[in-house]
mmCIF file of C-alpha atoms and ligand atoms in Angstrom:
data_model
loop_
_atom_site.group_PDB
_atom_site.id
_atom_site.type_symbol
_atom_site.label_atom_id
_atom_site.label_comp_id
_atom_site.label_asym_id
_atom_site.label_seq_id
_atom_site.Cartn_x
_atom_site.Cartn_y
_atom_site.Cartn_z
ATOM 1 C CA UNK A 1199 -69.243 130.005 -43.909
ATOM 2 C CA UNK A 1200 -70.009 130.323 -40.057
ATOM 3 C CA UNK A 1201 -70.677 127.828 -37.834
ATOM 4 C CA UNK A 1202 -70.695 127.146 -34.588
ATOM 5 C CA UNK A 1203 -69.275 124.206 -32.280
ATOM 6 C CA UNK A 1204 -70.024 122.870 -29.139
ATOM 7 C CA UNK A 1205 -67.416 120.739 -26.956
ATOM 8 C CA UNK A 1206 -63.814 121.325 -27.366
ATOM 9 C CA UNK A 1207 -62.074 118.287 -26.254
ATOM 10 C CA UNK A 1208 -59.857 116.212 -27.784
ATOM 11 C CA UNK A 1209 -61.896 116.068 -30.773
ATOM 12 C CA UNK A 1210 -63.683 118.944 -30.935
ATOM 13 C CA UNK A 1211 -60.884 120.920 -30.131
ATOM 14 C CA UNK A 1212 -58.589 119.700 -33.031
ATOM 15 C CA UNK A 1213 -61.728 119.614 -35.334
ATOM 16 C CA UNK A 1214 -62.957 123.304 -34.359
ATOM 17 C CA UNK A 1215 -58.986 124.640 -35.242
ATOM 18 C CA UNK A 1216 -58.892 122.684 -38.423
ATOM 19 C CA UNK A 1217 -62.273 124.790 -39.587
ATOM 20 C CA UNK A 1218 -60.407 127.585 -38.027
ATOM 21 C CA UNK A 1219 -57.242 126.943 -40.540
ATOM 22 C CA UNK A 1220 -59.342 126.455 -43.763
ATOM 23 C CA UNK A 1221 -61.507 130.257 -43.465
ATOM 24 C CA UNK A 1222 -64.127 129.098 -41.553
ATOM 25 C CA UNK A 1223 -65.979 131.872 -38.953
ATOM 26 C CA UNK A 1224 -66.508 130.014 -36.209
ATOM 27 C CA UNK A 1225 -68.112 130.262 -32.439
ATOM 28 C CA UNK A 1226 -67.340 127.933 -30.302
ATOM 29 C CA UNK A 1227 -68.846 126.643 -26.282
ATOM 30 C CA UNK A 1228 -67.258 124.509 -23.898
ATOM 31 C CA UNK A 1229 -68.956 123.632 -20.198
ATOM 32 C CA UNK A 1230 -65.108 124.196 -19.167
ATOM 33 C CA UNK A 1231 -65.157 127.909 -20.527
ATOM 34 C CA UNK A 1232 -61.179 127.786 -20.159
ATOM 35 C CA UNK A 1233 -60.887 125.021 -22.981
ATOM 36 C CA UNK A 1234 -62.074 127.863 -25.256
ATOM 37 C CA UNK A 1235 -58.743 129.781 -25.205
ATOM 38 C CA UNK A 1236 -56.173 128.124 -27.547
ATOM 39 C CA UNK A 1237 -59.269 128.080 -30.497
ATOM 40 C CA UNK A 1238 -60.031 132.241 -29.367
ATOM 41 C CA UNK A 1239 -56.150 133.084 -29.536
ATOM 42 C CA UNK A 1240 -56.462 131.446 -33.495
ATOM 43 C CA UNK A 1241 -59.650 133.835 -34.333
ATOM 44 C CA UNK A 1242 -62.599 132.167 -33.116
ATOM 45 C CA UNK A 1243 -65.777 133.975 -30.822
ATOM 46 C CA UNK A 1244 -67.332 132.339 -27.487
ATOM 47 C CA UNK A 1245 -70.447 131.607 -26.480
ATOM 48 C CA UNK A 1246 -71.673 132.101 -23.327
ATOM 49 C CA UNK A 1247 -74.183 129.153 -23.814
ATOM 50 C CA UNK A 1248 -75.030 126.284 -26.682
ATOM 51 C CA UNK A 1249 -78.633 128.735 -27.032
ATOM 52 C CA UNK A 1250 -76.163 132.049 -27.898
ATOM 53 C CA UNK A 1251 -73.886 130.304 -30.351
ATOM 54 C CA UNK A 1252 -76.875 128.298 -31.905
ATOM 55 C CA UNK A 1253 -78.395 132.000 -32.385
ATOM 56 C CA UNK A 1254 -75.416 133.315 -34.323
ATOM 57 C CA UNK A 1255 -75.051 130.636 -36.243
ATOM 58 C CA UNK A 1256 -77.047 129.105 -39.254
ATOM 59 C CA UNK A 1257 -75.472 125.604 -38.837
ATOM 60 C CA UNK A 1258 -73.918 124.440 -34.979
ATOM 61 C CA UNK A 1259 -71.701 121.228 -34.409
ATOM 62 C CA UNK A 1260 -71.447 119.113 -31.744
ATOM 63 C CA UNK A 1261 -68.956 116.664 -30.535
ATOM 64 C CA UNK A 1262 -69.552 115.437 -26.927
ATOM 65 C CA UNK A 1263 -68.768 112.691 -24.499
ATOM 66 C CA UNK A 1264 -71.726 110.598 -24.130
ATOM 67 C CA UNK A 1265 -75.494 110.935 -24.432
ATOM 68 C CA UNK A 1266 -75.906 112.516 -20.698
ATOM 69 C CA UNK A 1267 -73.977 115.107 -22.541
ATOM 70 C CA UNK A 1268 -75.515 115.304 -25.557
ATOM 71 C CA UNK A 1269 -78.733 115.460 -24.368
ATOM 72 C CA UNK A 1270 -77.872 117.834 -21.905
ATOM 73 C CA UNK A 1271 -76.274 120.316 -24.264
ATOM 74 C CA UNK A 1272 -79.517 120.272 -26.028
ATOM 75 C CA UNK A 1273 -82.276 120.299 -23.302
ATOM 76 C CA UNK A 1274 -81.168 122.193 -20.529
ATOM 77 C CA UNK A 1275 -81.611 125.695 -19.781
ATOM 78 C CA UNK A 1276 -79.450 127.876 -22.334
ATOM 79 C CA UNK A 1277 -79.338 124.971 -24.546
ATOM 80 C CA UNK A 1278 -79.721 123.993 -27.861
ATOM 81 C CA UNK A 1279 -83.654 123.949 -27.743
ATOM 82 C CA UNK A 1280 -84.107 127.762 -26.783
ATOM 83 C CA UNK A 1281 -82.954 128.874 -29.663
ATOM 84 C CA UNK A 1282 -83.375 126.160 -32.667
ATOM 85 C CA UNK A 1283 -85.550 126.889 -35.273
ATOM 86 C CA UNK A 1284 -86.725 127.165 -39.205
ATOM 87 C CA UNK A 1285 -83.800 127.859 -40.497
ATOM 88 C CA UNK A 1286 -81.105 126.602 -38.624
ATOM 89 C CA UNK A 1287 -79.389 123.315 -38.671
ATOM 90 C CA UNK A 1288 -77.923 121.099 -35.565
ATOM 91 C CA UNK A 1289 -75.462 118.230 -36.549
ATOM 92 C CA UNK A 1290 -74.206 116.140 -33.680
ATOM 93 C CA UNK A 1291 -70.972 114.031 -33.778
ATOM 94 C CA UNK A 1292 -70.809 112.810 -30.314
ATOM 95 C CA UNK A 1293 -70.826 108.936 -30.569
ATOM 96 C CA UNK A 1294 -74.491 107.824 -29.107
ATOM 97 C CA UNK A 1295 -77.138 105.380 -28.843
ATOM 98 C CA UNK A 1296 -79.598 105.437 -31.256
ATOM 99 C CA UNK A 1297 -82.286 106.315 -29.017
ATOM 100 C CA UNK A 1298 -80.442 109.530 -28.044
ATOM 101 C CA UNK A 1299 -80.360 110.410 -31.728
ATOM 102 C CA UNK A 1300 -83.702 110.242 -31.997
ATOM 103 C CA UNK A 1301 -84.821 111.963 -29.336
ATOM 104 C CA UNK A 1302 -82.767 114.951 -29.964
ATOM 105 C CA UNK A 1303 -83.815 114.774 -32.946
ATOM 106 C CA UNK A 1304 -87.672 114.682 -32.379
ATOM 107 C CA UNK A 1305 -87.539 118.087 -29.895
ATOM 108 C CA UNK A 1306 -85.339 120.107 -32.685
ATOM 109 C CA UNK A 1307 -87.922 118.738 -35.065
ATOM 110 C CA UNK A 1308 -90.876 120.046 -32.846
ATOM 111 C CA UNK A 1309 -88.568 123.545 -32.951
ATOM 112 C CA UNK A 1310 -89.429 123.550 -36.678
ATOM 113 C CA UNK A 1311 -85.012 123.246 -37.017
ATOM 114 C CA UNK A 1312 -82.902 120.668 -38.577
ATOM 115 C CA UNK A 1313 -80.724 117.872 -37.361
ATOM 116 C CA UNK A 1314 -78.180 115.197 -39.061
ATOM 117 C CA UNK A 1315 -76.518 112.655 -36.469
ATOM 118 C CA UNK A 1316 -72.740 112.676 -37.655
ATOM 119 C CA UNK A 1317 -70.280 110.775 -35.209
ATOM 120 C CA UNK A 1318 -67.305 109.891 -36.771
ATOM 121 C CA UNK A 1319 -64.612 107.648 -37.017
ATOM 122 C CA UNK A 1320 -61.137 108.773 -36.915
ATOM 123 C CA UNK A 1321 -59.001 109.543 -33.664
ATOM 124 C CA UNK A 1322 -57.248 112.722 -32.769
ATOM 125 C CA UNK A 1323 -54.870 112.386 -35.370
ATOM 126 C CA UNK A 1324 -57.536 112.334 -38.465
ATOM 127 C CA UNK A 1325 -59.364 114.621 -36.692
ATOM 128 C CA UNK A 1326 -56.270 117.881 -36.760
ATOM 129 C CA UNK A 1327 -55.983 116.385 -40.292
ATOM 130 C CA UNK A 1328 -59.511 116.736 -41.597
ATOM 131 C CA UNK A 1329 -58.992 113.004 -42.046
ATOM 132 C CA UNK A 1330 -62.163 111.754 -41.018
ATOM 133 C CA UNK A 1331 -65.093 109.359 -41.538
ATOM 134 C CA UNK A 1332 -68.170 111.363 -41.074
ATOM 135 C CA UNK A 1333 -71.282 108.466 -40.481
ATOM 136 C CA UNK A 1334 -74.100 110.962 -40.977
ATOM 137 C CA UNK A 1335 -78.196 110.340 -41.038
ATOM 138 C CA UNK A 1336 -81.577 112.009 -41.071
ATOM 139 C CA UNK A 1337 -82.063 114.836 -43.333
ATOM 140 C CA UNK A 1338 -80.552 115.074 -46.477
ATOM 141 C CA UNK A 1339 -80.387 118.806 -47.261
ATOM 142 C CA UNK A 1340 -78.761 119.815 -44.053
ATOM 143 C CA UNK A 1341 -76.278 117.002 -45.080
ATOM 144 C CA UNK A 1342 -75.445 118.577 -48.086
ATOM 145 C CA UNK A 1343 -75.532 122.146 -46.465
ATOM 146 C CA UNK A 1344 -72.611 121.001 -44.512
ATOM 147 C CA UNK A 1345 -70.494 119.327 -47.441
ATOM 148 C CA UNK A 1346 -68.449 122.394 -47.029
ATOM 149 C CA UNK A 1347 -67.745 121.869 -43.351
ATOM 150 C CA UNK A 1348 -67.464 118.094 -43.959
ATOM 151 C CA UNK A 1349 -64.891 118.382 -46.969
ATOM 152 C CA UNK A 1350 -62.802 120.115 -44.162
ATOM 153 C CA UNK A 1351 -63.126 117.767 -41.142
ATOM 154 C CA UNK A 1352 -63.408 114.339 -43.444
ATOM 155 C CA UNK A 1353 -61.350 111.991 -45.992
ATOM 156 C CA UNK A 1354 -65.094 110.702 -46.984
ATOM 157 C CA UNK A 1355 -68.712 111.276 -45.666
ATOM 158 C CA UNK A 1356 -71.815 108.725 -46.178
ATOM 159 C CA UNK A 1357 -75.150 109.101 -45.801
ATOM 160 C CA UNK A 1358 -76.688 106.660 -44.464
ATOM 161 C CA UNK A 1359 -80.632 107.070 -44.557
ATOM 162 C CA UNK A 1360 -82.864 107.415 -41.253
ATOM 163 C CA UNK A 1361 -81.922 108.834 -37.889
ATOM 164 C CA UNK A 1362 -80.311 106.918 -35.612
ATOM 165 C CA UNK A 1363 -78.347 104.883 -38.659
ATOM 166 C CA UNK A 1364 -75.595 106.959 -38.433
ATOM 167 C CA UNK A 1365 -75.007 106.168 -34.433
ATOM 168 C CA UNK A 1366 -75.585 102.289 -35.371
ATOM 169 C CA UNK A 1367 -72.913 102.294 -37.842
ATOM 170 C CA UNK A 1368 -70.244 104.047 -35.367
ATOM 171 C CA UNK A 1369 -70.972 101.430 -32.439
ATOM 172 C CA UNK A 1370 -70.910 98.529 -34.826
ATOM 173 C CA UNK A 1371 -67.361 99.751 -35.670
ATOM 174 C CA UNK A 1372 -66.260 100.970 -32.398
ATOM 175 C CA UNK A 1373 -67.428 97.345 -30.924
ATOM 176 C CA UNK A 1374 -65.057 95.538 -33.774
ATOM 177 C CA UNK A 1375 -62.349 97.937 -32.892
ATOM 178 C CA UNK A 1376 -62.573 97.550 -28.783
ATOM 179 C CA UNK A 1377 -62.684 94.294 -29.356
ATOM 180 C CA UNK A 1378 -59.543 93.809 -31.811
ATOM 181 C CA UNK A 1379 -57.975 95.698 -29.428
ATOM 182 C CA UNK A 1380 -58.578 93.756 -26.536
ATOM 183 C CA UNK A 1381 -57.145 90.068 -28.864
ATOM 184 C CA UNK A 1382 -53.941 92.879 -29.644
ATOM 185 C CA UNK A 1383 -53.363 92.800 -25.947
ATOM 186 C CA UNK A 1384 -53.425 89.540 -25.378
ATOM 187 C CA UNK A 1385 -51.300 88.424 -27.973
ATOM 188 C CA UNK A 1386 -48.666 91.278 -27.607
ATOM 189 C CA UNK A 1387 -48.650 89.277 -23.816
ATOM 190 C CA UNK A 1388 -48.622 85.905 -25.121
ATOM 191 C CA UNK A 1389 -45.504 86.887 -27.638
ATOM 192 C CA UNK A 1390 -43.581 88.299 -25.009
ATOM 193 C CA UNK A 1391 -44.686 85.534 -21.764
ATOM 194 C CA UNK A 1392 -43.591 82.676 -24.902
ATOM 195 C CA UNK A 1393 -39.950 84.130 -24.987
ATOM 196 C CA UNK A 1394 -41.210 86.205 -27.983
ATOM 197 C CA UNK A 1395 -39.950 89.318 -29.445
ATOM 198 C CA UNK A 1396 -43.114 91.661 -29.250
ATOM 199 C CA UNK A 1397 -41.623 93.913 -31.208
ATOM 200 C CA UNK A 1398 -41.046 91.000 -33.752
ATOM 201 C CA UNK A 1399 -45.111 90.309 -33.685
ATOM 202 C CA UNK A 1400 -45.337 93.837 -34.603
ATOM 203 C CA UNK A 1401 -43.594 93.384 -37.513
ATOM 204 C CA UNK A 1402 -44.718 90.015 -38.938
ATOM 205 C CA UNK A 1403 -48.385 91.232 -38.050
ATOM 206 C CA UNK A 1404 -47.622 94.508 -40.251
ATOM 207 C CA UNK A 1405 -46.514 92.075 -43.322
ATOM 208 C CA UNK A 1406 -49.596 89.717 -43.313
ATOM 209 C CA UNK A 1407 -53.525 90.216 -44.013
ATOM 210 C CA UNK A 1408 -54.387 91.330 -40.580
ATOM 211 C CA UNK A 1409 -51.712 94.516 -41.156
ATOM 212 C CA UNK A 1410 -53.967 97.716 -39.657
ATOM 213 C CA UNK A 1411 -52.979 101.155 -38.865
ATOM 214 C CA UNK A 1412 -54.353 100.702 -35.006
ATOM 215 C CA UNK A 1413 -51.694 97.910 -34.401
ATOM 216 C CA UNK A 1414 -48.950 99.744 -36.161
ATOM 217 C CA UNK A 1415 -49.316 103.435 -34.497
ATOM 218 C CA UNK A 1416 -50.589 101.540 -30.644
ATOM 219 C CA UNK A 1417 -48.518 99.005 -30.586
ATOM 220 C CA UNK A 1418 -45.143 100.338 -30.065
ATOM 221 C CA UNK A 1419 -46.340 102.760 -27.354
ATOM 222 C CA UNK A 1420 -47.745 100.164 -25.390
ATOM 223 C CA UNK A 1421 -45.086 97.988 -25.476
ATOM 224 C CA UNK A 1422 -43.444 101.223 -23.821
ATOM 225 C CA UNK A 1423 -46.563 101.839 -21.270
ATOM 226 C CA UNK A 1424 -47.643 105.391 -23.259
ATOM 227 C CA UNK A 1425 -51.249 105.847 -23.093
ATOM 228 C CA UNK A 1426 -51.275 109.420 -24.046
ATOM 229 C CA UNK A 1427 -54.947 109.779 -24.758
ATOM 230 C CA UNK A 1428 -56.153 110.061 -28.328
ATOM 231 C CA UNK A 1429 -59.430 107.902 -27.902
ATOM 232 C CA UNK A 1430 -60.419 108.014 -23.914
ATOM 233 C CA UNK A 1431 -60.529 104.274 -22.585
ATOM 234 C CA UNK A 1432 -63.661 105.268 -20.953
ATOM 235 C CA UNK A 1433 -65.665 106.608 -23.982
ATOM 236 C CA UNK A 1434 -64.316 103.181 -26.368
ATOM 237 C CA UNK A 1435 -66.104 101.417 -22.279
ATOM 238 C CA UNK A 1436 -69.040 103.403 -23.383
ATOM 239 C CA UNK A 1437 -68.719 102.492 -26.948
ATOM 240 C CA UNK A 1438 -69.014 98.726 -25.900
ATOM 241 C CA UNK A 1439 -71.930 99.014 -23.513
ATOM 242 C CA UNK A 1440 -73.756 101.083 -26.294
ATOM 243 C CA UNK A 1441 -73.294 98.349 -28.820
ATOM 244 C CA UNK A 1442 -73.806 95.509 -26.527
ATOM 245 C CA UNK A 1443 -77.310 96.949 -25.383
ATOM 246 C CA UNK A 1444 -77.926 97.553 -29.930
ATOM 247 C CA UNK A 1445 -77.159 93.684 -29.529
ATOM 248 C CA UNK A 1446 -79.819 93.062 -26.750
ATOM 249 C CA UNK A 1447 -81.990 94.740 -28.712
ATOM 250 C CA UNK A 1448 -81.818 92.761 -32.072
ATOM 251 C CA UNK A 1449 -81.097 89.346 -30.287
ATOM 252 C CA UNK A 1450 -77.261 89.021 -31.740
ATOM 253 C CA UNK A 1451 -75.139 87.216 -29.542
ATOM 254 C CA UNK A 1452 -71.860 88.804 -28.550
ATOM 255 C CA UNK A 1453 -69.447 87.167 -26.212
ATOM 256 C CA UNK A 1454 -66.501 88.609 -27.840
ATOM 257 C CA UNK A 1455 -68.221 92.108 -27.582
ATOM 258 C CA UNK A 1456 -68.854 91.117 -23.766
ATOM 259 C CA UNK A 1457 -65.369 90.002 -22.865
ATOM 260 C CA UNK A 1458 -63.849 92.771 -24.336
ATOM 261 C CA UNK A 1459 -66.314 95.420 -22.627
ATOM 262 C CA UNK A 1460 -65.830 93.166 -19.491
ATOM 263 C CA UNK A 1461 -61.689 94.229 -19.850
ATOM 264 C CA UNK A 1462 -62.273 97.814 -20.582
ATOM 265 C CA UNK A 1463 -64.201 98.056 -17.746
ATOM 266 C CA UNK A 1464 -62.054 96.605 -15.539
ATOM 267 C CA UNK A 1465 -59.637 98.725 -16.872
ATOM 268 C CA UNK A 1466 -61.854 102.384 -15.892
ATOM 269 C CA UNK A 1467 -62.071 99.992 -12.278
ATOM 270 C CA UNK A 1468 -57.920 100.370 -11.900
ATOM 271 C CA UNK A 1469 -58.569 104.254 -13.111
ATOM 272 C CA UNK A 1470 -57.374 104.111 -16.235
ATOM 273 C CA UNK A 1471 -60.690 105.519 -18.240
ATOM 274 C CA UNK A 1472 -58.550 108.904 -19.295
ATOM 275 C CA UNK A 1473 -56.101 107.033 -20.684
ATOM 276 C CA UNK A 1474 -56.245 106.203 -23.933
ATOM 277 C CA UNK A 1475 -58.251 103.175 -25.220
ATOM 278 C CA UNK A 1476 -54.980 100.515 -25.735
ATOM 279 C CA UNK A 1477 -54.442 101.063 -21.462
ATOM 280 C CA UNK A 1478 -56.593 97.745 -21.494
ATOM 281 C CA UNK A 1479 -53.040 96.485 -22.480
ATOM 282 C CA UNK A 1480 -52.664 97.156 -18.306
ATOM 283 C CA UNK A 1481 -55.524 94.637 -17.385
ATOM 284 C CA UNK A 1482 -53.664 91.733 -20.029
ATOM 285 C CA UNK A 1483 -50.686 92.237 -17.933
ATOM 286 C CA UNK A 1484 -52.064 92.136 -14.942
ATOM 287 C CA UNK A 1485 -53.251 89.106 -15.351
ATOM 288 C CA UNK A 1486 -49.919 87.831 -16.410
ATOM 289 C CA UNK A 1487 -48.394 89.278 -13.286
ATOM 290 C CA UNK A 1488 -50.986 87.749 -10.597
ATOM 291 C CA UNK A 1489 -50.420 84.322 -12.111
HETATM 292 N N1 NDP J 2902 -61.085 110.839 -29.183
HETATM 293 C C1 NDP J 2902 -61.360 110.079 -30.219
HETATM 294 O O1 NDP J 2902 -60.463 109.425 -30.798
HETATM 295 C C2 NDP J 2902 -62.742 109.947 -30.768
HETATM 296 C C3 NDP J 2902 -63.863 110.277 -30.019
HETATM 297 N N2 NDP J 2902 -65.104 110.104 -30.564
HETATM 298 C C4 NDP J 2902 -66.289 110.457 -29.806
HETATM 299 O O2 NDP J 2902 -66.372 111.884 -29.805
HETATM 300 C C5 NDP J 2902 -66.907 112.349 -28.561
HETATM 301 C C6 NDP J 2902 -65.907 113.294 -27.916
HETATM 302 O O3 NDP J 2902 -64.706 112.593 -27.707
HETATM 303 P P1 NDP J 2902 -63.388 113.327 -27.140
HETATM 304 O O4 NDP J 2902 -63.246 114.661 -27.739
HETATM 305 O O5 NDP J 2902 -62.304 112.333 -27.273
HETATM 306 O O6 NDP J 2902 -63.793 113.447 -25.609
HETATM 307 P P2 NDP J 2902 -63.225 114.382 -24.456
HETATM 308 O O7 NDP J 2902 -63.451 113.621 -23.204
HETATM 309 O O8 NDP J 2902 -61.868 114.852 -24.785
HETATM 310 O O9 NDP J 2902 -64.210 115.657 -24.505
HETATM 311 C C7 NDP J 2902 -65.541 115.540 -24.091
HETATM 312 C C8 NDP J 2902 -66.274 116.854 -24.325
HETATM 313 O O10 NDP J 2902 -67.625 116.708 -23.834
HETATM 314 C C9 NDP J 2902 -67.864 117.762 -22.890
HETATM 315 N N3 NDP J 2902 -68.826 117.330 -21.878
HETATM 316 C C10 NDP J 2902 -68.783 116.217 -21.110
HETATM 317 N N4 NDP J 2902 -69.862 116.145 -20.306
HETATM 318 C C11 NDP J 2902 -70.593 117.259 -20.573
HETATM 319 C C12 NDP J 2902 -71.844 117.745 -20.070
HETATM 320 N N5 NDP J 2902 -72.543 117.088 -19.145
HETATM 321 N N6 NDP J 2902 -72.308 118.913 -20.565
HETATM 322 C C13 NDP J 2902 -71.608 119.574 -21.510
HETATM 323 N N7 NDP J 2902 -70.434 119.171 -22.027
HETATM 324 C C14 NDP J 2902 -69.939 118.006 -21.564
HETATM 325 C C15 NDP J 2902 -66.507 118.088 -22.300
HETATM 326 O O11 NDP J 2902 -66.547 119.344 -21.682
HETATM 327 P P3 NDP J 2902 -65.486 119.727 -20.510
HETATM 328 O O12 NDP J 2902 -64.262 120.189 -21.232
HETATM 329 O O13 NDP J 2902 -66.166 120.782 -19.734
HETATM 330 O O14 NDP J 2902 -65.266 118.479 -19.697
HETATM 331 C C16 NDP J 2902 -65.656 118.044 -23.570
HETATM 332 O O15 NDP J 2902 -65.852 119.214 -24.334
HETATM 333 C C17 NDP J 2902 -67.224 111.089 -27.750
HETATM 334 O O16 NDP J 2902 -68.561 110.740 -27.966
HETATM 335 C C18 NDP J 2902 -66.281 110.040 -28.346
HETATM 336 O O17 NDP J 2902 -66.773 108.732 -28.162
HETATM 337 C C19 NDP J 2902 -65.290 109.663 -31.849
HETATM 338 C C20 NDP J 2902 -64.220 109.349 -32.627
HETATM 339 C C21 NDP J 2902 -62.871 109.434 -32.145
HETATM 340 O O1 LIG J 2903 -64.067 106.362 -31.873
HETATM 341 C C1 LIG J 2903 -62.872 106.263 -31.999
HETATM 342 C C2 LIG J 2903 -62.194 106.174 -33.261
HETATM 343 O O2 LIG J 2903 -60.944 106.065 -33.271
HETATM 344 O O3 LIG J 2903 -62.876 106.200 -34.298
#
């Protein structure tokens, strides 16, 4: 099967390699052309645009920053839109708004082509290992088109009805998990400002019902100040505002949600939004520090 991918950062880089590995053809674009090397020197073709690989290929993935991206990789000049049409599917993993989902979804509709919103949960980690969840909505035969592709990248897939669904589901998870993270920090402080053991915490938390694969892989980095990126702290930032605004929209209260967006923002403020996601640790401590 041949397919073609767009974005090749830290997710779409390990995700395009890992299609790569399993006998998939694949063409791949990057705005950073340079980014394309490492997947070329393993067999796969460049595009010089999104418009030439969505040519060559029946089916074309995407896995972007944020919906300025996403909708820019589809509606600018060379992109997605000059070339979609009857016959050819786009599937979009980039976490986004609903309303970004829909919109791209609408023009490549107009195109007479096919779309599924797929973001997915997972971090760099599930993503080398086709370990995946793959959150995926709108139409149903390009869904099961890409089972192929998806039995590669995921551990499970779901379908989960209209567009926009699957970009709902991945906020409403992403908001849980920034802010989780965000009560991690503080109590990995409050352990250790208490005369605590944190490493201790780490272990009695991995023994009782709140035991979770973020708190055992995270938390003994940041207790030694590695933020190596996996998950950017400024996409989970974006994450949070995208979920808080799903929120507004529906009238659910979320001061949790809000505090927690509140730290990760401060967070991007002290430049840490390349780090990865458990750098809000930094603003926790901080804190501790200035008191
Ligand atoms: N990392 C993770 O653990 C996970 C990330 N996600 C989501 O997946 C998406 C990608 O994440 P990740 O790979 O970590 O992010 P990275 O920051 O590593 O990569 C972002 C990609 O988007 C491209 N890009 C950014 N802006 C534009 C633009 N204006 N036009 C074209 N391309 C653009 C970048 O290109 P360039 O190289 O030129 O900058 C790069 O290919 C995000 O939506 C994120 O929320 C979902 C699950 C897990
Ligand atoms: O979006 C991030 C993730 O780990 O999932």
């Amino acid at each position: 099967m041949e397919v073609g991918f767009l974005g090749l950062g830290i997710m779409g880089k390990a995700m395009s390699m890992n299609l790569l590995k399993n006998g998939f053809k694949v063409t791949v674009w990057n705005r950073t052309l340079s980014k394309c090397d490492e997947v070329v020197a393993h067999g796969a073709s460049v595009g010089e645009t999104p418009a030439e690989v969505v040519k060559k290929c029946n089916i074309t993935i995407a896995i972007l920053s944020d919906p300025a991206a996403a909708l820019s990789v589809v509606f600018d000049k060379g992109g997605v839109l000059d070339q979609i049409c009857s016959g050819k599917g786009y599937i979009d993993m980039s976490t986004v708004d609903p309303e970004t989902s829909c919109k791209i979804s609408e023009a490549i509709a107009l195109k007479g082509g096919h779309f599924l919103e797929a973001p997915v949960s997972g971090s760099k980690q599930p993503a080398e290992t086709g370990q995946l969840v793959i959150l995926a909505a709108r139409e149903k035969a390009l869904y099961e088109e890409a089972v192929p592709a998806f039995d590669v990248l995921g551990k499970k897939y779901f379908f989960l009805g209209p567009v926009g669904n699957g970009a709902k589901m991945k906020l409403v998870v992403n908001m849980i998990m920034g802010s989780v993270m965000n009560a991690f920090s503080e109590g990995l402080t409050l352990a250790e400002r208490s005369g605590l053991n944190p490493h201790s915490l780490l272990d009695v938390l991995d023994l009782g019902g709140i035991a979770n694969p973020m708190f055992k892989g995270k938390g003994p980095e940041m207790l030694k100040d590695n933020y190596s990126p996996a998950f950017p702290l400024k996409h989970q930032q974006k994450d949070m505002r995208l979920a808080l605004a799903l929120g507004d929209q529906n009238a659910v209260s979320m001061p949790v949600a809000a505090a927690a967006n509140e730290a990760f923002k401060k967070a991007r403020s002290m430049g840490l939004g390349d780090l990865d996601f458990s750098a809000v640790f930094e603003t926790v401590k901080l804190l501790k520090h200035s008191s």
